[in-house]
C-alpha positions as a printed NumPy array, in Angstrom:
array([[ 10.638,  -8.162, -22.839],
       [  7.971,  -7.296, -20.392],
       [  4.814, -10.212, -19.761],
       [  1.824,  -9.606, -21.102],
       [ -0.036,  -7.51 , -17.704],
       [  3.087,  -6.783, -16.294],
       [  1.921,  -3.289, -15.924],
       [ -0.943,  -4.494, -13.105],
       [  1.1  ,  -7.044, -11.756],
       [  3.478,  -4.337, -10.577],
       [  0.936,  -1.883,  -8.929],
       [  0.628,  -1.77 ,  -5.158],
       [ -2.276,  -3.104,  -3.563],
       [ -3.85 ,   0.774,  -3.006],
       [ -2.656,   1.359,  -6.705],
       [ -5.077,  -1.619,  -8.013],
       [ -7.831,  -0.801,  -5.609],
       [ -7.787,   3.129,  -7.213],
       [ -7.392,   1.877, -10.773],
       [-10.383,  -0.508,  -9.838],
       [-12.408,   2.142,  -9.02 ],
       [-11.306,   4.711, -11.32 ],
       [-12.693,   1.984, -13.924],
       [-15.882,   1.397, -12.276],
       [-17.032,   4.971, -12.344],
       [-15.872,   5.369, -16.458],
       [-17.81 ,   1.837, -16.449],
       [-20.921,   3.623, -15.041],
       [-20.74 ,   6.006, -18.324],
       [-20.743,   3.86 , -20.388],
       [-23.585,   1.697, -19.194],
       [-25.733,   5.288, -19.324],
       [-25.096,   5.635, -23.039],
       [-25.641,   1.666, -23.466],
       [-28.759,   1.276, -21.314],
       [-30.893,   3.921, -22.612],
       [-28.539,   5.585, -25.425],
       [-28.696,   2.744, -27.998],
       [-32.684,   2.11 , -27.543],
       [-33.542,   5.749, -28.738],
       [-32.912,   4.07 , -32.763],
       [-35.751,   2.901, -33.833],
       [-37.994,   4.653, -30.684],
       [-38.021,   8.475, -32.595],
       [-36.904,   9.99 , -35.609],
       [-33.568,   9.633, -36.66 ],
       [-32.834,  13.289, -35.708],
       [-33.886,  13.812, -32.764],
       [-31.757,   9.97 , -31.966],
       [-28.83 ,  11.569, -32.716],
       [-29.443,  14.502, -30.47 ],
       [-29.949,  12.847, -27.502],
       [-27.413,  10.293, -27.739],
       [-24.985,  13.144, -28.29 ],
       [-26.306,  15.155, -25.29 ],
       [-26.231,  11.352, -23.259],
       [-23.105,  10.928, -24.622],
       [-21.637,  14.341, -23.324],
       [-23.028,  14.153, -19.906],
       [-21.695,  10.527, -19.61 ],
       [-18.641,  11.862, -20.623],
       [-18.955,  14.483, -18.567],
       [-19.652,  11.821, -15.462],
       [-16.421,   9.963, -16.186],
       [-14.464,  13.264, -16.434],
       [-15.633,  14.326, -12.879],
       [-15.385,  11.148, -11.369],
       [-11.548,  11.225, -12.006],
       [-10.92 ,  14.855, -10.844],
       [-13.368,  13.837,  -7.857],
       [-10.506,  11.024,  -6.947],
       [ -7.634,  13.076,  -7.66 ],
       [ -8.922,  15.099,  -4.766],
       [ -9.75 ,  12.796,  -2.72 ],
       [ -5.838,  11.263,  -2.994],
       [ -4.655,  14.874,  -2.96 ],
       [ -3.18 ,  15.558,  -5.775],
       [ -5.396,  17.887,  -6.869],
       [ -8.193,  20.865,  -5.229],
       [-11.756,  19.846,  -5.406],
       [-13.591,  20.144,  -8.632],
       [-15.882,  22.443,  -7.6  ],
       [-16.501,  24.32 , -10.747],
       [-16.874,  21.097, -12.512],
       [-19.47 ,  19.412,  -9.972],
       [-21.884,  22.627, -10.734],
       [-20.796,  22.674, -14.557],
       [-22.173,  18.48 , -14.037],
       [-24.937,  19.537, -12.74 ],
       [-26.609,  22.152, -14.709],
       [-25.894,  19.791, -17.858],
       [-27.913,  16.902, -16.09 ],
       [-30.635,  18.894, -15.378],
       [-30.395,  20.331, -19.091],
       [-30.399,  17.159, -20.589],
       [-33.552,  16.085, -17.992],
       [-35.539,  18.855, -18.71 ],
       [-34.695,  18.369, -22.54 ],
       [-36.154,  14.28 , -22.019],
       [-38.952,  15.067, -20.616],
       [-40.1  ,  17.558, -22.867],
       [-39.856,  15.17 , -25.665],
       [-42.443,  13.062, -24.037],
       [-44.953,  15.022, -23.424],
       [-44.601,  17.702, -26.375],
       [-42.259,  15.58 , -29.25 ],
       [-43.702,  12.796, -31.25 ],
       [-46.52 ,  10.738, -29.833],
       [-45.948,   6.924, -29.083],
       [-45.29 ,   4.48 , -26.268],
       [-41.749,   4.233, -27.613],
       [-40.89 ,   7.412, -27.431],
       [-41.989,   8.108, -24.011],
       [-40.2  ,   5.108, -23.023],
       [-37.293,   6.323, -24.203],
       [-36.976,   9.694, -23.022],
       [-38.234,   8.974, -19.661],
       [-35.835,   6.087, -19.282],
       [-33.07 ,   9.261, -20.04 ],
       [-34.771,  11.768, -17.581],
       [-34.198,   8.742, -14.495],
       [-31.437,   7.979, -15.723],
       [-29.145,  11.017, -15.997],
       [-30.958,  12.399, -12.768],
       [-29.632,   9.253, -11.093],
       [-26.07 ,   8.852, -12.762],
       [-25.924,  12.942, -11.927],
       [-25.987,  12.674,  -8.58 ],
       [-23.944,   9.545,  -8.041],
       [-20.808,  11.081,  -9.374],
       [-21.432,  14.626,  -8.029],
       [-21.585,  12.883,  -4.567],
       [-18.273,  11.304,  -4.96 ],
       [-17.148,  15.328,  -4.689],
       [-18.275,  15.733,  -1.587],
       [-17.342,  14.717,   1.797],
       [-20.422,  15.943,   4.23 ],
       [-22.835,  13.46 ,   4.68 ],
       [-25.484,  16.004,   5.341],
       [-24.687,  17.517,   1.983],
       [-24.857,  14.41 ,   0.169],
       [-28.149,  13.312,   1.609],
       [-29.247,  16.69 ,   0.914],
       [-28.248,  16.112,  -2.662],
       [-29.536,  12.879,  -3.356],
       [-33.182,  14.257,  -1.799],
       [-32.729,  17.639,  -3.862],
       [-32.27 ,  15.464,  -7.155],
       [-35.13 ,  13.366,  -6.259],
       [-37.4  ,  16.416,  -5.345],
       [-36.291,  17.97 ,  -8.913],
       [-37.576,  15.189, -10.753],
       [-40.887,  16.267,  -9.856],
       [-40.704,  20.091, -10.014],
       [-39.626,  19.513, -13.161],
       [-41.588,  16.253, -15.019],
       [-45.02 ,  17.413, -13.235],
       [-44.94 ,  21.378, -14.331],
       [-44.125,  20.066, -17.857],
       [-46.965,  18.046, -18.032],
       [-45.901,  14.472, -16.694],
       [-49.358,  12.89 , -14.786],
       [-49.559,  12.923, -11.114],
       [-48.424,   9.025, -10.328],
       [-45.845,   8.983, -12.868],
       [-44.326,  12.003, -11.751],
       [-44.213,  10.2  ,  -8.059],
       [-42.826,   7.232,  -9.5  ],
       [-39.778,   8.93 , -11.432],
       [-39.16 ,  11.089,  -7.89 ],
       [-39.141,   7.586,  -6.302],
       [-37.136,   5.899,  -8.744],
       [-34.751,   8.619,  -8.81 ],
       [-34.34 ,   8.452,  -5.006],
       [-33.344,   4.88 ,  -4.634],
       [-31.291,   5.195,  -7.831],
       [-29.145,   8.202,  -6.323],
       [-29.156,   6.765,  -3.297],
       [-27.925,   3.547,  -4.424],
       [-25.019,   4.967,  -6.377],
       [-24.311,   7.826,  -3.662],
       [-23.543,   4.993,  -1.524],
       [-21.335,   3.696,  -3.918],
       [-19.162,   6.584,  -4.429],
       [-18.787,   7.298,  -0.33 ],
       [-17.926,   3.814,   0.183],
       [-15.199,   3.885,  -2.61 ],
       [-13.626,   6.929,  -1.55 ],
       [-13.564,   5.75 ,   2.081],
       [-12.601,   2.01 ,   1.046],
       [ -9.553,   3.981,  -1.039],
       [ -8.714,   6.437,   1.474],
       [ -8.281,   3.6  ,   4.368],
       [ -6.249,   1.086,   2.237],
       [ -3.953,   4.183,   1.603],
       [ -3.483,   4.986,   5.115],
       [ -3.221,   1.158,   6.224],
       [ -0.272,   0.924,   2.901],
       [  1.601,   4.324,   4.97 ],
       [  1.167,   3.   ,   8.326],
       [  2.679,  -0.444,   7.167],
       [  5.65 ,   1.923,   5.761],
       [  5.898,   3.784,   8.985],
       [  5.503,   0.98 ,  10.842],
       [  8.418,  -0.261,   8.683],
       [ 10.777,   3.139,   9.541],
       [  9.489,   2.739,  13.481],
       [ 11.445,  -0.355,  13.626],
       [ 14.13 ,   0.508,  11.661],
       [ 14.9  ,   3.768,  13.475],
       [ 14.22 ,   2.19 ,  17.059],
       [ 17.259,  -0.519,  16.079],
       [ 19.333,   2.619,  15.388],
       [ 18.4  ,   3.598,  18.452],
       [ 19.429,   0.586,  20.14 ],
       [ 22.489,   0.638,  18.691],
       [ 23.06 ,   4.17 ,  19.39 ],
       [ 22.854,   3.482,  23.489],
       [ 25.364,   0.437,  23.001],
       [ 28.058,   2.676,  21.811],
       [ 27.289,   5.536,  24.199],
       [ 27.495,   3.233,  26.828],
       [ 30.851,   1.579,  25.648],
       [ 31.955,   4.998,  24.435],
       [ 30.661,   7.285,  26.997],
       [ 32.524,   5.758,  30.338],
       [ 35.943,   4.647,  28.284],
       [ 36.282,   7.595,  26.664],
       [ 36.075,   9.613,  30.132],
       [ 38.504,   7.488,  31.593],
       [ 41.091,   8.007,  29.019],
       [ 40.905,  11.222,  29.108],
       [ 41.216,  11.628,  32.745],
       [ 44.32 ,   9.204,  32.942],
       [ 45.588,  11.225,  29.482],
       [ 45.551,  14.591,  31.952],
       [ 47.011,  12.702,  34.57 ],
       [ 49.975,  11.514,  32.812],
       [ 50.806,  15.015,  31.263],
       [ 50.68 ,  16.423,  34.542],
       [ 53.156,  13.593,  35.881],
       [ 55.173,  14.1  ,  32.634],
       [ 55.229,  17.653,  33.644],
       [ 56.85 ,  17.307,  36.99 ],
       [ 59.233,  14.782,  35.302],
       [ 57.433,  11.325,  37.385],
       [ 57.712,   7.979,  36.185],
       [ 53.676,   7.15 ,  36.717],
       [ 53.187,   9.146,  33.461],
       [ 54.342,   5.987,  31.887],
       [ 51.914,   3.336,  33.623],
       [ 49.191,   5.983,  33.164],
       [ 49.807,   5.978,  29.436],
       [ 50.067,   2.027,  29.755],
       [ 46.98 ,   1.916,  31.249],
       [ 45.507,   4.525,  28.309],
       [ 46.984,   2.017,  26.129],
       [ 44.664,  -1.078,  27.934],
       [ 41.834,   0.919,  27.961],
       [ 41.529,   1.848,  24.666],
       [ 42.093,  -1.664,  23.411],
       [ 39.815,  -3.121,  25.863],
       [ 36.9  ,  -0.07 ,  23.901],
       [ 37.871,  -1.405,  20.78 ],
       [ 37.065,  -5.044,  21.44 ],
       [ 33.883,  -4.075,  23.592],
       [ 32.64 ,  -1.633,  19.964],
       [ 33.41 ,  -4.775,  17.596],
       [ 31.065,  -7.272,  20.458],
       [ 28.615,  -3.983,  19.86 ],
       [ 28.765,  -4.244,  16.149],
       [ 28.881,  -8.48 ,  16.105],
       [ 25.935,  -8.141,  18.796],
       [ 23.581,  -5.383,  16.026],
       [ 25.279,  -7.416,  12.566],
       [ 23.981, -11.102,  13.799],
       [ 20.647, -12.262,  13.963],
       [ 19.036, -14.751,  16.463],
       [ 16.934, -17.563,  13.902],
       [ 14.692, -18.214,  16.351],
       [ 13.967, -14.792,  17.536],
       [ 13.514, -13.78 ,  13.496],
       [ 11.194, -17.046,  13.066],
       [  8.493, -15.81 ,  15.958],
       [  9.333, -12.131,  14.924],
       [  8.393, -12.684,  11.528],
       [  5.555, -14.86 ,  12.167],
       [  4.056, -11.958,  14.526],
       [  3.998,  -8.997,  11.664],
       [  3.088, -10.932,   9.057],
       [  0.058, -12.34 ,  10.828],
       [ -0.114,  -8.592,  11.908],
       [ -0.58 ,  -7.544,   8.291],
       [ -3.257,  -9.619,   7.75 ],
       [ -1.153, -12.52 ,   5.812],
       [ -1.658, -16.581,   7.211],
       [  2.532, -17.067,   8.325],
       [  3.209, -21.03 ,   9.026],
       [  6.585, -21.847,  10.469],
       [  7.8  , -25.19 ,  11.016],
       [ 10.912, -26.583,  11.998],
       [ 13.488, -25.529,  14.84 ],
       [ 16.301, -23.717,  14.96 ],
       [ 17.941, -25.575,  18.178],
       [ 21.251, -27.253,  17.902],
       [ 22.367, -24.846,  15.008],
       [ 25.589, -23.213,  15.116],
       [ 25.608, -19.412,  16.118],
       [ 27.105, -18.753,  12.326],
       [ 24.453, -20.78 ,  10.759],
       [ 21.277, -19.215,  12.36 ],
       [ 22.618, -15.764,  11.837],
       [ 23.229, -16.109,   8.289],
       [ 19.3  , -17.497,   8.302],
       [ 18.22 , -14.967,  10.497],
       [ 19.002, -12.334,   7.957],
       [ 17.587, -14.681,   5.635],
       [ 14.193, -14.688,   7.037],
       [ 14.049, -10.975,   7.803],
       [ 14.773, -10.271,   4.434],
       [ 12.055, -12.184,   3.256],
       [  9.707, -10.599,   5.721],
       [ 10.184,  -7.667,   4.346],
       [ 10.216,  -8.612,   0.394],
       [  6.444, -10.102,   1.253],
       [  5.42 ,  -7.461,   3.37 ],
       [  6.356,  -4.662,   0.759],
       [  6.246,  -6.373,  -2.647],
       [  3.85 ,  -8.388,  -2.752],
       [ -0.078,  -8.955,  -1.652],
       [  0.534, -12.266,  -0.11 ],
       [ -2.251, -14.256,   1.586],
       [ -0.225, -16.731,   2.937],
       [  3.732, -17.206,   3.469],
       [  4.861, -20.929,   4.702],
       [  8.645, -20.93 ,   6.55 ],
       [  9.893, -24.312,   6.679],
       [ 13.283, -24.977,   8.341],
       [ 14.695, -28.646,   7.882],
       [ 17.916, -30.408,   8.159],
       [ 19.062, -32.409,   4.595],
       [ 22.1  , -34.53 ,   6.114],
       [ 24.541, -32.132,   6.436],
       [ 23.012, -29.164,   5.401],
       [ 20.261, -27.263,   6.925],
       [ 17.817, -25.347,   4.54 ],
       [ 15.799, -22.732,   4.836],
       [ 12.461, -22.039,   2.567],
       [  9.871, -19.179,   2.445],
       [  7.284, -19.201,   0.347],
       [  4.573, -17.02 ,  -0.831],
       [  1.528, -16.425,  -2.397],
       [  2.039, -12.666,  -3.544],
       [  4.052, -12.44 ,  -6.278],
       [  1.854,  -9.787,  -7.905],
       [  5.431,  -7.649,  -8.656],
       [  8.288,  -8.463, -10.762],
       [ 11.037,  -9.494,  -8.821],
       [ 14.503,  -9.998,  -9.753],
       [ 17.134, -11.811,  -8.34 ],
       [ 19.79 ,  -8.939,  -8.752],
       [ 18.519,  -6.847,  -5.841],
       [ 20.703,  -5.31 ,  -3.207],
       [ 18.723,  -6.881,  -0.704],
       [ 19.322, -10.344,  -2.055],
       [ 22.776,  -9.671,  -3.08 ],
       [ 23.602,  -8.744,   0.616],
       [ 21.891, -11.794,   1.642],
       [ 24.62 , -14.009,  -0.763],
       [ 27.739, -12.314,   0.954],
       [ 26.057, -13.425,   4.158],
       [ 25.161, -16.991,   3.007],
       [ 28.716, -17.313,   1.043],
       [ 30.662, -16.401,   4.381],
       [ 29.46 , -19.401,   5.617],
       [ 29.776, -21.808,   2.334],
       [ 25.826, -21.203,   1.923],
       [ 23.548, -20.644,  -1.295],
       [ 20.432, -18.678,  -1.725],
       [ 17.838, -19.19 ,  -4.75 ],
       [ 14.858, -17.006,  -5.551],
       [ 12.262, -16.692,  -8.04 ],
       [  9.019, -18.204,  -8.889],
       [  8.07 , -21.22 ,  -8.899],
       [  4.714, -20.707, -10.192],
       [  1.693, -18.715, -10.926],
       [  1.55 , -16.51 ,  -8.605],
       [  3.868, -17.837,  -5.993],
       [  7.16 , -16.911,  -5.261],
       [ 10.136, -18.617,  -3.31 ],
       [ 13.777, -18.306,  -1.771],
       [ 16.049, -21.349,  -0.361],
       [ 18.817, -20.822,   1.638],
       [ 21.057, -23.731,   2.586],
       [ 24.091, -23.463,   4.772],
       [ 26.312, -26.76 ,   5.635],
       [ 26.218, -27.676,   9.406],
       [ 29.886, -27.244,   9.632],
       [ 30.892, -24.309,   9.44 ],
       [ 34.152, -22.684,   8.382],
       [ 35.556, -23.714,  11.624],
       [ 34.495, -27.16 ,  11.392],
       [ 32.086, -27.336,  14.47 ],
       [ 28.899, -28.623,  14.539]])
């Protein structure tokens, strides 16, 4: 059975950041309907109550539906809503020129002008900020933002709306716009760049990975490459002597023999060499990209004095865990602490990012057992707390061949 929030607690850190903000903006609709919607009872006649908070209610809705094709588009997984930004806003200024009518031709009282105006601002403003989250030119959105402003008045003063109060709803529609303009650019950019920093962590991620291949990939050429060539020059030689009936063809086969023997211990140093891992190396290594990623890494202890079996198996250890905080998790801070227990030496990293569930049957931590239980060593990992996660590896000082 899955914990209560389990379904957050599993998003990625750019997956809560666009849920965040995909919430805000269906937030902002609902605040429309609640800060001037709900006042209209009691202001006017029950009538014409219920037809503006159903034409609030459909351009709020409206608002929330835009704002979420707006950031499909902007994560690409859909074109841009253009037909919907202009459907948006016709139906604000329909539902502007609608409030502002009321007041100065509907029923007479300070309530009701109150009312309506506080719709005409207020869907002018709320208009705007979501059609700007649609665009991407900053000329165009300034453009906007003054164009909604300027409407205000071309459309409260020929209706009848006094000089200073039309001046004052242009104003107050300007700084409103502009306020939540702002808002939507710096959401979509905020989204956009923790995207891209999420991918370059990822290819970051690959980089390494396919630069060790790589590596590897020289090794064996350069074992490979000059053996190889040598066997199969002596292989040619010793047909040719076989040929003429000479005895050489049997050293050169001999030395064949020796050669590829001497290639087959020099691939397995190749493959010991890329399969073990240097602790100390893996300590300042992992230190260095998570500090990199923007997470605190402590490290204390030192690896010196271990045997070659023992810091390999932890080596693997700590790269593992490097990469379990770096990819599932948004840790702050991750504390490495090696220390020597008698006749074991453990090994324990610790995190503040468990934000994802996080089993202990993964192939990642199952290949880390093999490597721990090679060398009569245990691994543990789970958490220990709200929030914070840990593994424990301990391997005994002597190893399977009973050095130190």
């Amino acid at each position: 059975m899955r914990e209560p929030g389990g379904w957050w607690q599993r998003k990625s850190t750019p997956a809560k950041i666009e849920t965040y903000t995909r919430w805000s903006f269906h937030f902002f609709a609902l605040a429309e309907v609640a800060a001037v919607g709900l006042p209209l009872f009691g202001a006017m006649p029950g009538w014409l109550s219920v037809l503006l908070l159903v034409m609030l209610g459909g351009h709020a809705g409206l608002c929330a539906l835009t704002a979420s094709r707006a950031l499909d588009w902007t994560r690409g997984s859909r074109g841009q809503p253009v037909h919907m930004l202009w459907t948006l806003g016709a139906v604000t200024v329909a539902v502007a020129v609608t409030a502002i009518a009321i007041t100065e031709h509907g029923p007479r009282g300070e309530d009701v002008d109150t009312a309506a105006g506080g719709i005409f601002a207020v869907v002018l403003i709320f208009g705007a900020g979501v059609i700007a989250l649609g665009v991407r030119d900053r000329k165009r959105i300034f453009a906007l933002v003054g164009g909604f402003a300027a409407g205000a008045g071309v459309i409260a003063f020929p209706l009848g709306l006094p000089g200073p109060a039309t001046l004052a709803a242009m104003v107050a529609v300007l700084l409103g716009a502009g306020f939540l303009a702002f808002t939507s650019v710096f959401s979509v950019w905020l989204l956009t760049a923790v995207y891209e920093l999420d991918e370059a962590r990822e290819t970051r991620t690959r980089l390494a990975v396919a630069e060790e291949r790589l590596r590897f990939g020289r090794d064996l050429h350069d074992v490979m490459g000059r053996n190889l060539a040598v066997i199969a020059l002596k292989s040619e030689l010793a047909v040719q002597l076989a040929r003429r009936g000479r005895a050489e063809a049997l050293d050169q086969m001999t030395e064949v023999q020796r050669i590829a023997s001497e290639t087959q211990r020099e691939v397995r140093d190749v493959v010991r060499g890329y399969r073990e891992a240097d602790l100390g190396i893996e300590l300042t290594g992992a230190q260095g990209v998570l500090t990199a990623a923007g997470i605190t890494c402590v490290v204390t202890g030192e690896p010196n004095g271990l045997p070659a079996e023992v810091q390999s198996a932890l080596g693997w250890v700590v790269r593992e865990a490097t990469t379990n905080v770096l990819r599932h998790g948004d840790a702050k801070l991750c504390v490495v602490a090696l220390r020597r227990e008698g006749e074991r030496v453990a090994l324990t990293v610790e995190n503040d990012g468990a934000s994802r569930s996080r089993g202990s049957g993964g192939s990642g931590l199952a290949g880390l057992r093999e490597r721990l239980a090679a060398v009569a060593g245990t691994l543990e990992a789970g958490p220990v707390r709200e929030g914070v996660f840990r593994l424990v590896a301990e391997v005994p000082l002597v190893t399977t061949e009973g050095s130190l």
